[in-house]
PDB file of C-alpha atoms in Angstrom:
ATOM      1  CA  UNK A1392      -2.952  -2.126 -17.965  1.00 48.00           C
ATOM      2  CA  UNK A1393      -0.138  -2.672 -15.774  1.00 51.00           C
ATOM      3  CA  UNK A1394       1.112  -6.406 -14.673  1.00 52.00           C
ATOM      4  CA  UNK A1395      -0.293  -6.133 -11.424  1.00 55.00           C
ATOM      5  CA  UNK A1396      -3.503  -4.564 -12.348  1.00 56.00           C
ATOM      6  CA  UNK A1397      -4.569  -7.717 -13.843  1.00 55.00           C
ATOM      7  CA  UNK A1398      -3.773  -9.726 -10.442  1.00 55.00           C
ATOM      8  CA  UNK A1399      -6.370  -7.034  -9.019  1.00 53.00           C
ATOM      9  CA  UNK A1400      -9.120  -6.442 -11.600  1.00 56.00           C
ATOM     10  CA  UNK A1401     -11.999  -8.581  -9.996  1.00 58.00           C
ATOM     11  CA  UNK A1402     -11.251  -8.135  -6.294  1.00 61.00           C
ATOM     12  CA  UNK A1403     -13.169  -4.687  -5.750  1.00 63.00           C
ATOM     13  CA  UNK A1404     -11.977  -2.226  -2.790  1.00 64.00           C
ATOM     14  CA  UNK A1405      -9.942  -4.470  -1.661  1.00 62.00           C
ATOM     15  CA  UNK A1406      -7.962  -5.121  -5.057  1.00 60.00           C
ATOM     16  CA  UNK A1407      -5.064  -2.592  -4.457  1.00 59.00           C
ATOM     17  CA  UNK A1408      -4.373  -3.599  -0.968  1.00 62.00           C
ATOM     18  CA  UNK A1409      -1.400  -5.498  -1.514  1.00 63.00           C
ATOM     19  CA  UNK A1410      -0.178  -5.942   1.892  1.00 60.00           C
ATOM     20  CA  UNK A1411       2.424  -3.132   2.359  1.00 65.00           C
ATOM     21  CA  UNK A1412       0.088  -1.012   5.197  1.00 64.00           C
ATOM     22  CA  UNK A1413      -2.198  -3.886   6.256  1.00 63.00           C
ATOM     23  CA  UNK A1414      -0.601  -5.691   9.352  1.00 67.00           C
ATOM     24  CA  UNK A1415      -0.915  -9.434   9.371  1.00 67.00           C
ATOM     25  CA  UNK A1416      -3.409 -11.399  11.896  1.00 66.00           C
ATOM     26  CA  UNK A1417      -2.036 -12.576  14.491  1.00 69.00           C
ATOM     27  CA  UNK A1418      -4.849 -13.803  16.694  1.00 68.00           C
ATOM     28  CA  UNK A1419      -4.969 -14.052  20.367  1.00 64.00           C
ATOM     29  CA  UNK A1420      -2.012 -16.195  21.359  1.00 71.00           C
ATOM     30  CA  UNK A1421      -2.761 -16.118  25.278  1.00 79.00           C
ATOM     31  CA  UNK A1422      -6.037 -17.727  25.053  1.00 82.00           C
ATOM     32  CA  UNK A1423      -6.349 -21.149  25.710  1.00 86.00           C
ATOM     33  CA  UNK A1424      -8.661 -23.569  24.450  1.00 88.00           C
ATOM     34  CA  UNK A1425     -10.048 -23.814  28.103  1.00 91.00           C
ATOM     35  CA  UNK A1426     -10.116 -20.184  28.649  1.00 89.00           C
ATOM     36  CA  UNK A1427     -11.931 -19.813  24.914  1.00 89.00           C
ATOM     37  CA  UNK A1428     -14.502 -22.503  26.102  1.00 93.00           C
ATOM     38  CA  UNK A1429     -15.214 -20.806  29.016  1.00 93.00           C
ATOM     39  CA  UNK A1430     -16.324 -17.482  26.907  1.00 91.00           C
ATOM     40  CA  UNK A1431     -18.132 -19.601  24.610  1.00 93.00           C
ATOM     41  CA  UNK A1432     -20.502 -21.146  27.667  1.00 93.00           C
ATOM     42  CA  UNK A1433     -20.537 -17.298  29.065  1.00 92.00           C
ATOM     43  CA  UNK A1434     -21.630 -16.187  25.975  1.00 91.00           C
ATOM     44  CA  UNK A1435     -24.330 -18.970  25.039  1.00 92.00           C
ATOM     45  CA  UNK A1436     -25.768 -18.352  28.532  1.00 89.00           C
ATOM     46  CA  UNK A1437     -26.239 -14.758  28.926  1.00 88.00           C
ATOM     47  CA  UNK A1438     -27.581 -14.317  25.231  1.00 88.00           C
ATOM     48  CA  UNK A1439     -31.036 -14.860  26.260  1.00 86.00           C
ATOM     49  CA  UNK A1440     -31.052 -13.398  29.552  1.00 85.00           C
ATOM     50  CA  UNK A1441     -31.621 -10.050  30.630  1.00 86.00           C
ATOM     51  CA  UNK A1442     -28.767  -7.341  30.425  1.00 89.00           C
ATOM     52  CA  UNK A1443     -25.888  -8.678  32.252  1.00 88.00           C
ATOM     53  CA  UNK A1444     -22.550  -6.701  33.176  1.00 91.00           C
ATOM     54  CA  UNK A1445     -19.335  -7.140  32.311  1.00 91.00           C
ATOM     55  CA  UNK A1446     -17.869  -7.792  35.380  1.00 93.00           C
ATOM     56  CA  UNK A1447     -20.607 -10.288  35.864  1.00 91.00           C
ATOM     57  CA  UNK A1448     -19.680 -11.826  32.613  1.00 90.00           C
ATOM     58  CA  UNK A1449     -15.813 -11.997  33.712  1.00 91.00           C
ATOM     59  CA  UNK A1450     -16.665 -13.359  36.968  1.00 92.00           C
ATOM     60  CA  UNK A1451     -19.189 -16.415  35.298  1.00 90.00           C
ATOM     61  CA  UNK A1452     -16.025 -16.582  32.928  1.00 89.00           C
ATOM     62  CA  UNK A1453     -13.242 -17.109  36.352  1.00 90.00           C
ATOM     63  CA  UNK A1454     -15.345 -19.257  37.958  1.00 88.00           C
TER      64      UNK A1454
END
């Protein structure tokens, strides 16, 4: 067994992905803390509601 097949023996699938051709996260810089509560209160409202449209969703979301 090679050196770094021991560093990858119990991960599974995801053992030989060493990080060469994965890209790192970044995450969504531009999104504020305002702007993310905002989605969150969107979100929580239109779960249990009928079928709502995206642009309705973005306009709840501006206002």
């Amino acid at each position: 067994m090679a050196p770094n097949e021991d560093a990858v023996a119990g991960q599974g699938l995801a053992g030989p992905a060493d990080g060469r051709w994965t890209r790192a996260l970044v995450g969504h810089r531009s999104v504020t803390p305002e702007v993310e509560e905002a989605i969150v209160a969107v979100h929580a409202e239109s779960v249990h509601r009928s079928r709502i449209s995206l642009a309705s969703k973005e306009r709840l979301i501006h206002q």
